[in-house]
Coordinates of C-alpha atoms in Angstrom, one line a residue:
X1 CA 137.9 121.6 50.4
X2 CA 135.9 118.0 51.1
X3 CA 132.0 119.1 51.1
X4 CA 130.9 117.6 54.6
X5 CA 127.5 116.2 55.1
X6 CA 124.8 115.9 58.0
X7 CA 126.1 112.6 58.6
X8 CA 129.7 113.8 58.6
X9 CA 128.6 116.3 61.4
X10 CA 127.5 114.1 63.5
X11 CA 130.0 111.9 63.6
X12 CA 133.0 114.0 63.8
X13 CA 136.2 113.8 65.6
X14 CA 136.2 114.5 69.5
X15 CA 132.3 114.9 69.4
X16 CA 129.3 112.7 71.2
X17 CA 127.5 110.7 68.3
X18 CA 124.3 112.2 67.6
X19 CA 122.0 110.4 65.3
X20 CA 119.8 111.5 62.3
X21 CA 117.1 109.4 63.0
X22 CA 114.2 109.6 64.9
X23 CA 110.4 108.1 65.5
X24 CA 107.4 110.7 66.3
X25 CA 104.5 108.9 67.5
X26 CA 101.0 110.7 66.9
X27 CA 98.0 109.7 69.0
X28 CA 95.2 110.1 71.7
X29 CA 96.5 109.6 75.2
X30 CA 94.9 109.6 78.5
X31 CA 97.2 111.0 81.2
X32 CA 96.7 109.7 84.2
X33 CA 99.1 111.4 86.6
X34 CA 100.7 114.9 86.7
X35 CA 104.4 115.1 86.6
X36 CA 106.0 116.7 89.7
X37 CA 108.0 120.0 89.4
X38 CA 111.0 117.9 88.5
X39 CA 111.8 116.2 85.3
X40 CA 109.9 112.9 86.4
X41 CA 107.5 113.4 83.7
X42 CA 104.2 112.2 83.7
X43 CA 102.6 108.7 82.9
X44 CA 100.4 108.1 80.5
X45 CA 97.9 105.6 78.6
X46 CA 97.9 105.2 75.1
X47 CA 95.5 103.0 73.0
X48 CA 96.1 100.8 69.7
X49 CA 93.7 100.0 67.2
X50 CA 92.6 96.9 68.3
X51 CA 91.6 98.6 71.8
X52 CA 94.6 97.4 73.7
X53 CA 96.2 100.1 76.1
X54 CA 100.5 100.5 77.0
X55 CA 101.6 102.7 79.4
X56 CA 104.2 105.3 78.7
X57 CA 106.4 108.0 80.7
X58 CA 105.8 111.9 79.3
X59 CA 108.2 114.6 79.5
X60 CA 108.0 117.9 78.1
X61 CA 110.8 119.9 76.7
X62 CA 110.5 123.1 79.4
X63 CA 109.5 120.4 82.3
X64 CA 105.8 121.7 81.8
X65 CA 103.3 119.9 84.2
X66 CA 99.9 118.3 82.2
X67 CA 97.2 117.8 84.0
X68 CA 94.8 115.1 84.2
X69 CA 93.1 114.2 80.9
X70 CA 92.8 113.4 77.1
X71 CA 95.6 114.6 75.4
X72 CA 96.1 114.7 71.4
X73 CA 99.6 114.4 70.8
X74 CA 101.0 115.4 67.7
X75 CA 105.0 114.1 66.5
X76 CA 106.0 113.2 69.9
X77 CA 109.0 111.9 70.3
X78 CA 108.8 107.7 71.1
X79 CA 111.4 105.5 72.8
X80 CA 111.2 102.5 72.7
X81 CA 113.9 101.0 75.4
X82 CA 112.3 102.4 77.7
X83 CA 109.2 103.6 76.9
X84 CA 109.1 107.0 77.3
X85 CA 107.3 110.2 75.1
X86 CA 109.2 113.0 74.5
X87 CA 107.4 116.8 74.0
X88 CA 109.7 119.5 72.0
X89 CA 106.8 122.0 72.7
X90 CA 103.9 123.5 73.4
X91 CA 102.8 123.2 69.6
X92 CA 102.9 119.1 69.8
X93 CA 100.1 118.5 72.4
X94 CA 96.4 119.8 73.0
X95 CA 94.3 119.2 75.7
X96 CA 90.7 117.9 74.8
X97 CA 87.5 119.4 76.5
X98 CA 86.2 117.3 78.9
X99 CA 82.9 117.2 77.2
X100 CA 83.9 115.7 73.9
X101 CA 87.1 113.7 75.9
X102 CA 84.9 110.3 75.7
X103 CA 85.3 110.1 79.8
X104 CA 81.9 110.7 80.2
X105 CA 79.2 107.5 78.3
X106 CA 76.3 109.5 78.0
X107 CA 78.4 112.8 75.9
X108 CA 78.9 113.1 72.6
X109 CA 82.6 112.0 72.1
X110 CA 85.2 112.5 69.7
X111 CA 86.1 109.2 67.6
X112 CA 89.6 108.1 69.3
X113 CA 92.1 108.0 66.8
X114 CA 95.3 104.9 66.6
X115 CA 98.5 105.6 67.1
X116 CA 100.4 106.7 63.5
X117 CA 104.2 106.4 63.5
X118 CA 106.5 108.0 61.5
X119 CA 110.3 108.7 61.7
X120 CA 114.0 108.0 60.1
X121 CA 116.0 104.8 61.1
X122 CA 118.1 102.3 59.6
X123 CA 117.4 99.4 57.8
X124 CA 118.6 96.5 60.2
X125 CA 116.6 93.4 59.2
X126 CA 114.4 92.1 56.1
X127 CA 112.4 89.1 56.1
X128 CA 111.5 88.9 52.4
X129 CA 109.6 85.7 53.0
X130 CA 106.7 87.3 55.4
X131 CA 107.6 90.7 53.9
X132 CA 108.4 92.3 57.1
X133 CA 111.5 95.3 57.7
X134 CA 112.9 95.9 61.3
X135 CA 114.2 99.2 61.1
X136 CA 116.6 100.8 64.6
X137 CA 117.6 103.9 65.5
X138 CA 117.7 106.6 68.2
X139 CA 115.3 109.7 69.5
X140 CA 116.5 112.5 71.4
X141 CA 114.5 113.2 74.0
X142 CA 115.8 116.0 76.3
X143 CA 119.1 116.6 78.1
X144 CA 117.6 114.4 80.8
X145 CA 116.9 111.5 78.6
X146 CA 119.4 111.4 75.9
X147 CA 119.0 109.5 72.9
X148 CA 116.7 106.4 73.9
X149 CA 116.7 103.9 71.2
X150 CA 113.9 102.4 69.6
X151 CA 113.2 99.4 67.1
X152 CA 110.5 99.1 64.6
X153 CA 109.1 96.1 62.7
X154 CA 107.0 97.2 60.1
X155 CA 104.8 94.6 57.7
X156 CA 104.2 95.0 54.1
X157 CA 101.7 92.7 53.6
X158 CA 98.8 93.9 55.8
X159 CA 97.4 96.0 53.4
X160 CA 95.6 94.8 50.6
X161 CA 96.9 98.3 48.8
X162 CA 100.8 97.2 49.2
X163 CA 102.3 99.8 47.1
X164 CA 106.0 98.0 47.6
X165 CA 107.6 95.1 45.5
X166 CA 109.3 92.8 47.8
X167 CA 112.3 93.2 45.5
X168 CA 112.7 96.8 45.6
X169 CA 113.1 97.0 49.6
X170 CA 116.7 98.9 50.6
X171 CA 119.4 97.0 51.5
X172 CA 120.5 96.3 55.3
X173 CA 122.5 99.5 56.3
X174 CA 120.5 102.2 54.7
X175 CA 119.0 105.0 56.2
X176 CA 115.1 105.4 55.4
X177 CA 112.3 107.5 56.3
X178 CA 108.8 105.7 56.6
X179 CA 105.7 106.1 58.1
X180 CA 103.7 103.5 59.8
X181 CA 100.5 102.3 61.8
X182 CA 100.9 101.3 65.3
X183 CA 99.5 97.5 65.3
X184 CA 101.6 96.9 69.6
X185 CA 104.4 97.4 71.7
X186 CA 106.1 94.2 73.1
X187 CA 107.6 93.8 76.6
X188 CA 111.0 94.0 74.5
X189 CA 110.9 97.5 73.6
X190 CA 109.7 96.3 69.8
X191 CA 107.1 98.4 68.5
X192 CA 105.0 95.9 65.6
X193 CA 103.2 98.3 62.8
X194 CA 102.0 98.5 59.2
X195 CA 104.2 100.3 57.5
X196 CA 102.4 102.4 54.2
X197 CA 105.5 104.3 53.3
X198 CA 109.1 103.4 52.6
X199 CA 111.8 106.2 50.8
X200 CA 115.3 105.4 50.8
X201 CA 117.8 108.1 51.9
X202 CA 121.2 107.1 52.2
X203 CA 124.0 104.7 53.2
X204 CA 124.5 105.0 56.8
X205 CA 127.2 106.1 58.3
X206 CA 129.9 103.3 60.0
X207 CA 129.9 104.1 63.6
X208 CA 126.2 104.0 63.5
X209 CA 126.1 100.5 62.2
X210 CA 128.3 99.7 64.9
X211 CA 126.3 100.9 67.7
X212 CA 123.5 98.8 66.2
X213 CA 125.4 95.9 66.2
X214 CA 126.1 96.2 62.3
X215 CA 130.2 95.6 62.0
X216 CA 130.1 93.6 59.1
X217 CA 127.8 96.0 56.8
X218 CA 130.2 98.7 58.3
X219 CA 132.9 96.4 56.6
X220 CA 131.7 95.7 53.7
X221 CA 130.9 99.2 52.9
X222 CA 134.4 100.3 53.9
X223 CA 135.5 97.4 51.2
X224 CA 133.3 99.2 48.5
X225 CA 134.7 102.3 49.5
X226 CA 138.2 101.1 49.0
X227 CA 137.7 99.5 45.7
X228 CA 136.2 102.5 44.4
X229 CA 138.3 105.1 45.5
X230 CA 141.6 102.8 44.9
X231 CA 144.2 105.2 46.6
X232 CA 142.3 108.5 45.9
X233 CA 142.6 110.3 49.0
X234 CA 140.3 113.2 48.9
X235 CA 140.9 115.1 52.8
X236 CA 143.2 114.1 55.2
X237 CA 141.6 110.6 56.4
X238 CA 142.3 109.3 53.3
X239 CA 138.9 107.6 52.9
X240 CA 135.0 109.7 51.2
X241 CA 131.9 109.2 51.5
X242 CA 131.2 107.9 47.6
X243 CA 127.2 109.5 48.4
X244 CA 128.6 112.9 48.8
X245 CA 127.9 115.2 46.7
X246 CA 130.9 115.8 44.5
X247 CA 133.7 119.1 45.0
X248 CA 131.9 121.3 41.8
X249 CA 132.5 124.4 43.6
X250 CA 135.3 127.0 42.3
X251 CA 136.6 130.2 43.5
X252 CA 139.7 132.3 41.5
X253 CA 142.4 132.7 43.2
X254 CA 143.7 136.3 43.6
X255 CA 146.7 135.9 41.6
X256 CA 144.3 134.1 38.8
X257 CA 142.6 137.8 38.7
X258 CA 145.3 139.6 38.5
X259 CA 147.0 138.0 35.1
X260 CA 145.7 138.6 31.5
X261 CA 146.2 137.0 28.6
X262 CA 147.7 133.5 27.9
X263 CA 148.4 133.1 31.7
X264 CA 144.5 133.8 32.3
X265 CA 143.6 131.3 29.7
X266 CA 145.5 128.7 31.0
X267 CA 144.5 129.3 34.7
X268 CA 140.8 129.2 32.8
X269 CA 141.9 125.9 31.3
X270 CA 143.2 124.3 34.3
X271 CA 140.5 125.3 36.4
X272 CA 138.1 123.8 34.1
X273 CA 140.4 120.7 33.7
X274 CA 139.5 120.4 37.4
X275 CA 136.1 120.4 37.1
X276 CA 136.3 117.9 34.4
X277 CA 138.4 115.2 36.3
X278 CA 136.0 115.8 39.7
X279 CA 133.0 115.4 37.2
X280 CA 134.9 112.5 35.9
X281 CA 135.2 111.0 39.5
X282 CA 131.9 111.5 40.7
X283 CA 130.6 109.3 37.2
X284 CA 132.9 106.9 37.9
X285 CA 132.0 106.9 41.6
X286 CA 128.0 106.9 40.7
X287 CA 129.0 103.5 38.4
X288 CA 130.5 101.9 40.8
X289 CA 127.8 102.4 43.3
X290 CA 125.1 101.6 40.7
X291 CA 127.2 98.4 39.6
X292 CA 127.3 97.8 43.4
X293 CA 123.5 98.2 43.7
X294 CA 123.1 96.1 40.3
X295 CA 125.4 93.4 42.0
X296 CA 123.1 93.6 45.1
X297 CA 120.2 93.4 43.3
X298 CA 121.2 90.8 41.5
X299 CA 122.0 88.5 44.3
X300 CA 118.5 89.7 46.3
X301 CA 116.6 88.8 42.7
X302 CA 118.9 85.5 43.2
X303 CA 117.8 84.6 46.3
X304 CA 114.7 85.9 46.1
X305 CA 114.1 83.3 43.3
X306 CA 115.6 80.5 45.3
X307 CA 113.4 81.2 48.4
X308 CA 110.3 81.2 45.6
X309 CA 111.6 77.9 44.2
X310 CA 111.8 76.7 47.9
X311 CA 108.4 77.6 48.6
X312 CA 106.7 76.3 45.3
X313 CA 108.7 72.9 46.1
X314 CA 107.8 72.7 49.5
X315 CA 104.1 73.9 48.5
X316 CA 104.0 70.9 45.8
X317 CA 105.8 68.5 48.6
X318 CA 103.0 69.1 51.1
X319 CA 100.3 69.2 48.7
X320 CA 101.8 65.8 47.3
X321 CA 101.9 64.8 51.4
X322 CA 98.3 66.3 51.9
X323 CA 97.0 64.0 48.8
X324 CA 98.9 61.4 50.3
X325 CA 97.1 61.8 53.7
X326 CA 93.7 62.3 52.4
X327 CA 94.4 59.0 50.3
X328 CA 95.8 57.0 53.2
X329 CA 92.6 58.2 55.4
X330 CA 90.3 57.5 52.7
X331 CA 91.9 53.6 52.4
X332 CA 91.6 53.7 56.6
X333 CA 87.7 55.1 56.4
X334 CA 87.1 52.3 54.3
X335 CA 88.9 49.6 55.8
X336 CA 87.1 50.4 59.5
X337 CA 83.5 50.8 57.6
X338 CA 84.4 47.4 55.6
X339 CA 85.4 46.1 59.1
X340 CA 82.1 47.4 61.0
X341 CA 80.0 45.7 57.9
X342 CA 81.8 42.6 58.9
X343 CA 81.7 42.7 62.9
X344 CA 77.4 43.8 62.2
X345 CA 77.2 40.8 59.9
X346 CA 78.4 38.9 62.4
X347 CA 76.7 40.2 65.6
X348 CA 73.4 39.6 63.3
X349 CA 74.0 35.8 62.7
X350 CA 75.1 35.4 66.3
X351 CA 72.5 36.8 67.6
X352 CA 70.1 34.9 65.0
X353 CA 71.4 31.3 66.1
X354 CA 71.4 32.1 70.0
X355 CA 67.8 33.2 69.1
X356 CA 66.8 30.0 67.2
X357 CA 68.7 28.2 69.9
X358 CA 66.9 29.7 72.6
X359 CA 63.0 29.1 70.3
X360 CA 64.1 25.7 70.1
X361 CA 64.8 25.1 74.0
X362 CA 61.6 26.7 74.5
X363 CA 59.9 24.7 72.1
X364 CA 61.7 21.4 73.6
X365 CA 60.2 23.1 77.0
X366 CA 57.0 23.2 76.5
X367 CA 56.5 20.1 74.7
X368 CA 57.9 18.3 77.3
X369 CA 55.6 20.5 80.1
X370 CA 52.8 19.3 77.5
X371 CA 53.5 15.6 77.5
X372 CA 54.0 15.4 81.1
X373 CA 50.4 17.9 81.9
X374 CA 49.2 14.6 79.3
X375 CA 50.6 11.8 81.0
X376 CA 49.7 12.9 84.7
X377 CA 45.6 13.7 83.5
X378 CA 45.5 10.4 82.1
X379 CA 47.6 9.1 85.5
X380 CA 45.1 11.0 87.4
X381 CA 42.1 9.7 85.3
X382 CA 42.7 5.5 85.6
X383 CA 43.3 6.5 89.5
X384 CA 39.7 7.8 89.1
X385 CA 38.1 4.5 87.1
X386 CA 40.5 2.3 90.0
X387 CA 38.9 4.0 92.9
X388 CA 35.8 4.3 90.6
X389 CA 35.4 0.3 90.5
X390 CA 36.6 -0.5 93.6
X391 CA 33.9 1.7 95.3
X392 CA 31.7 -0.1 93.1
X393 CA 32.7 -3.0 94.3
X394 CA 32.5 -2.2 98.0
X395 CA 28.7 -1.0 97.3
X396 CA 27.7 -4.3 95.6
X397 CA 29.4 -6.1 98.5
X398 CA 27.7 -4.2 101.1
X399 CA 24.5 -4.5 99.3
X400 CA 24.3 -8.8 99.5
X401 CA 25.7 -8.6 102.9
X402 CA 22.7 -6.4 104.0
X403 CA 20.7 -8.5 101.8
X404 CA 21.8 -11.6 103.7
X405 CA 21.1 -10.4 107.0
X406 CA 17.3 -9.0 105.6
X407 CA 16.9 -12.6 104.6
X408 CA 17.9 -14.6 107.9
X409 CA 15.8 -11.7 109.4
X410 CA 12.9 -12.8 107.8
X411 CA 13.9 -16.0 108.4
X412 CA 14.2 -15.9 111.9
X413 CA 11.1 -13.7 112.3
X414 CA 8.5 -16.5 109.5
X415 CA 10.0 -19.3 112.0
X416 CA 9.1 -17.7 115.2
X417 CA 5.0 -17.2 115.2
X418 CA 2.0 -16.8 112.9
X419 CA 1.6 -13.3 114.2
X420 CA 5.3 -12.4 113.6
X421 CA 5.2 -13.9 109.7
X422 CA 1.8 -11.6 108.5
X423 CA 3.7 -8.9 109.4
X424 CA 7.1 -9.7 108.2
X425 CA 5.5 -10.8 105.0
X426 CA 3.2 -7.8 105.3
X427 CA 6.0 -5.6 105.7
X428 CA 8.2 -3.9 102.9
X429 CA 11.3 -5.3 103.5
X430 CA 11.0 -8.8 102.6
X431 CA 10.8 -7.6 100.0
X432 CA 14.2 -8.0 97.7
X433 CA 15.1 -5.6 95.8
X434 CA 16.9 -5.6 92.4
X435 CA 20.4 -5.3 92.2
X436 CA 21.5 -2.5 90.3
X437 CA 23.7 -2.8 87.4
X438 CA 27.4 -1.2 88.0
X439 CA 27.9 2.4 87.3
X440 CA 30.0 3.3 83.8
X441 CA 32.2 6.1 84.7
X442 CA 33.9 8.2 82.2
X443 CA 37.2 8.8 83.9
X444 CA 38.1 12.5 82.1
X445 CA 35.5 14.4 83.9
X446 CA 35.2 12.4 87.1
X447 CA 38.9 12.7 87.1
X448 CA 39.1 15.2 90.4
X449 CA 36.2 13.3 91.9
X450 CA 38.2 10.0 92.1
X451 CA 40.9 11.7 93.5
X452 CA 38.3 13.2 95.8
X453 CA 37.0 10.3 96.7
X454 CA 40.3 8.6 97.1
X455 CA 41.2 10.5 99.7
X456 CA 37.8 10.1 101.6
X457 CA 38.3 6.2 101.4
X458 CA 42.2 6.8 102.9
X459 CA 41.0 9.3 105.7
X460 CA 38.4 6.6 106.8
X461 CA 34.9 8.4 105.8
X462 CA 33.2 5.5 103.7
X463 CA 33.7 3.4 106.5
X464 CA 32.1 5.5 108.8
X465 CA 28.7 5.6 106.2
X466 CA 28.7 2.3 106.1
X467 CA 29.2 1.7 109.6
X468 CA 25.9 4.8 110.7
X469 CA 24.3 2.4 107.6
X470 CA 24.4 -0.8 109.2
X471 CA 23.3 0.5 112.5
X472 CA 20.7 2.0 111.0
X473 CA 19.2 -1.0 109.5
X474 CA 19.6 -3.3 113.2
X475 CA 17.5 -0.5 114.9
X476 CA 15.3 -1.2 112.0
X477 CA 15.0 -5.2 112.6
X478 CA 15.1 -4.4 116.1
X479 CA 11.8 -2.4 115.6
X480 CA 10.6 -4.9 113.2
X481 CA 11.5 -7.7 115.7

């Protein structure tokens, strides 16, 4: 008789699949509604590390009510799609007092503790590159619920302390048990964590890769099976699981018991002839499932080597690029600072010449305003020496023609009587007097005087002096007469 495993169990004819995998979640949560008398459950808040909160729905495994509070749940069941916690009993949750619950600021509190994760699943993904496992499954959580399936994707590389070569992760297909810290949860169902633990168990079984969407690891497993087996049928499928443990087990027959002698000895022989060939078939099972592994290893060192060749290529081919770059924008720098040299060189001379161009213009300016202040004082001074002599010349002429008239005065007045010439010849004015010499004017500071008197001679007022003069002087010989 076959041995039959857990797996085996599960999946057995005529039967609902059940899984051997689950994921326990262990953390602080804040409920913040009671569950009614039915199998609603209760929802929940539970936070991450980084202080961000997701809502979950809590059940319990007798349809227990919790009230409102901090909870410190302990392997809870966690689904993922949809988000639900699962309770098995009374021993996986604890209330926390009220006074060390953190509600309250001004109490003492107990430090909140992340979310830890930790569980069985199947391998369904690697990522050797960024070092990251995605790892499916189902939890059981209740008759109401079911299995709900959840999906974990767990980094190796977040921890400085990585105890796992790259290399050594299990293949696609394989069940594992690992435990992880919660880092999120993503609107998908995805739950993102640091995994610090990873043990390989066991191939998993085909009907579970194909309800995780995993037909052609199913087939190539079947394949391996086949070529190792080749026609050995060991139960009445035909096919066995080559990680079973191996038939070892013996029991005499009755009939074995009841002979002696040779026929004893041979039944002896034969039954330890058994044992021999199942030993023999379980080595050469192991072999071909380490030569397997070996094969598989092999092709992951492969292409684990070609992705590192890849990398250091495209590394050196963007460092080459970057070089490049830095070079190209070193040339550019200097070109634009050689090119704003040039354009201040040449706003500099501009700016020189319109400057000596605008000296010279204001030199030309003011030698011109200079000449022509020049010319108009000397204009201004001959007008002054013109009006200068003609005044002159109007004062010497005045002077004989009042001269003239003092003479036939006297004339008229030593021709008239004896009485009238003692006193014209008595008198002062027959008296001639000398003619003055004509004035020297220096036309530069008499220059605003001519002008002066310029205007006095066009506006009429020398003839008006002259005119009061001469009147003057007949009332005189009128009075002399």
């Amino acid at each position: 008789m076959a041995t039959r495993t857990l797996t085996d169990l599960h999946v057995g004819a005529g039967r609902p699949l059940r899984w051997p995998t689950y994921l326990a979640i262990s953390a602080d949560v804040l409920v913040t509604r009671p569950g009614d008398i039915t199998k609603d459950g209760m929802n929940a808040l539970i936070m991450l590390r980084d202080e961000r909160l997701f809502d979950a729905e809590v059940s319990t495994f007798y349809g227990d009510n919790l009230h409102s509070g901090v909870y410190s749940f302990s392997h809870a069941m966690l689904g993922t799609n949809p988000r639900h916690v699962f309770l098995p009993g009374e021993g996986n949750y604890r209330l926390i007092p009220e006074d060390v619950d953190g509600c309250e600021p001004l109490l003492c509190a107990l430090p909140w503790r992340g979310p830890v994760l930790n569980g069985i699943g199947v391998v369904k993904g690697i990522d050797r590159v960024a070092a990251i496992v995605t790892i499916s499954g189902r939890s059981y959580h209740g008759d109401c619920m079911g299995w709900i399936p959840f999906t974990v994707r767990g980094s190796l590389r977040s921890r400085e302390d990585n105890p796992f070569p790259i290399s050594l992760i299990p293949p696609r297909g394989t069940l594992v048990t690992f435990d992880a810290l919660m880092d999120g949860l993503d609107v998908d169902g995805v739950v993102h964590g640091t995994l610090y633990r990873l043990h390989y168990l066991r191939h998993a079984h085909s009907r579970h890769l194909e309800e995780l969407d995993m037909a052609d690891v199913a087939a190539e497993w079947a394949q391996a099976q086949r070529m190792v087996h080749s026609g050995n049928a060991t139960d009445g499928s035909g096919s066995q699981d080559v990680m079973a443990a191996p038939n070892t087990s013996w029991s005499p027959n009755a009939s074995d018991t009841q002979v002696t002698g040779t026929v004893g000895v041979q039944s002896s022989y034969t039954n330890t002839r058994r044992m021999a060939e199942d030993l023999t078939r379980f080595h050469t099972q192991v072999f071909a499932v380490l030569r397997a592994a070996a094969r598989t290893i092999k092709n992951e060192q492969d292409v684990e080597a070609a992705v590192k060749e890849a990398l250091s290529t495209m590394q050196e081919r963007v460092n080459q690029e970057l070089i490049e770059a830095e070079a190209r924008m070193l040339v550019e720098v200097a070109n634009i600072e050689s090119r704003v040299v040039q354009e201040v060189a040449r706003t500099r001379s501009q700016l020189q010449a319109h400057l000596r161009l605008s000296t010279q213009d204001l030199l030309r300016t003011v030698s011109g305003t200079r000449h022509g202040l020049c010319t108009d004082l000397q204009e201004s001074a001959m007008s002054l020496q013109t009006v200068g002599t003609a005044l002159h010349r109007n004062l010497t002429a005045m002077q004989d023609e009042q001269v003239a008239r003092l003479e036939r005065i006297i004339y008229t007045a030593t021709f008239s009587g004896p009485t009238g010439s003692t006193a014209i010849a008595a008198s002062p004015l027959v008296q001639t007097p000398a003619r003055p010499p004509p004035p020297q004017y220096d036309a530069t500071p008499y220059a605003a005087a001519g002008s002066i008197a310029q205007g006095r001679m066009e506006d009429g007022e020398i003839e008006d002096d002259a005119s009061s003069e001469e009147g003057d002087v007949d009332v005189g010989d009128n009075e002399a007469v």
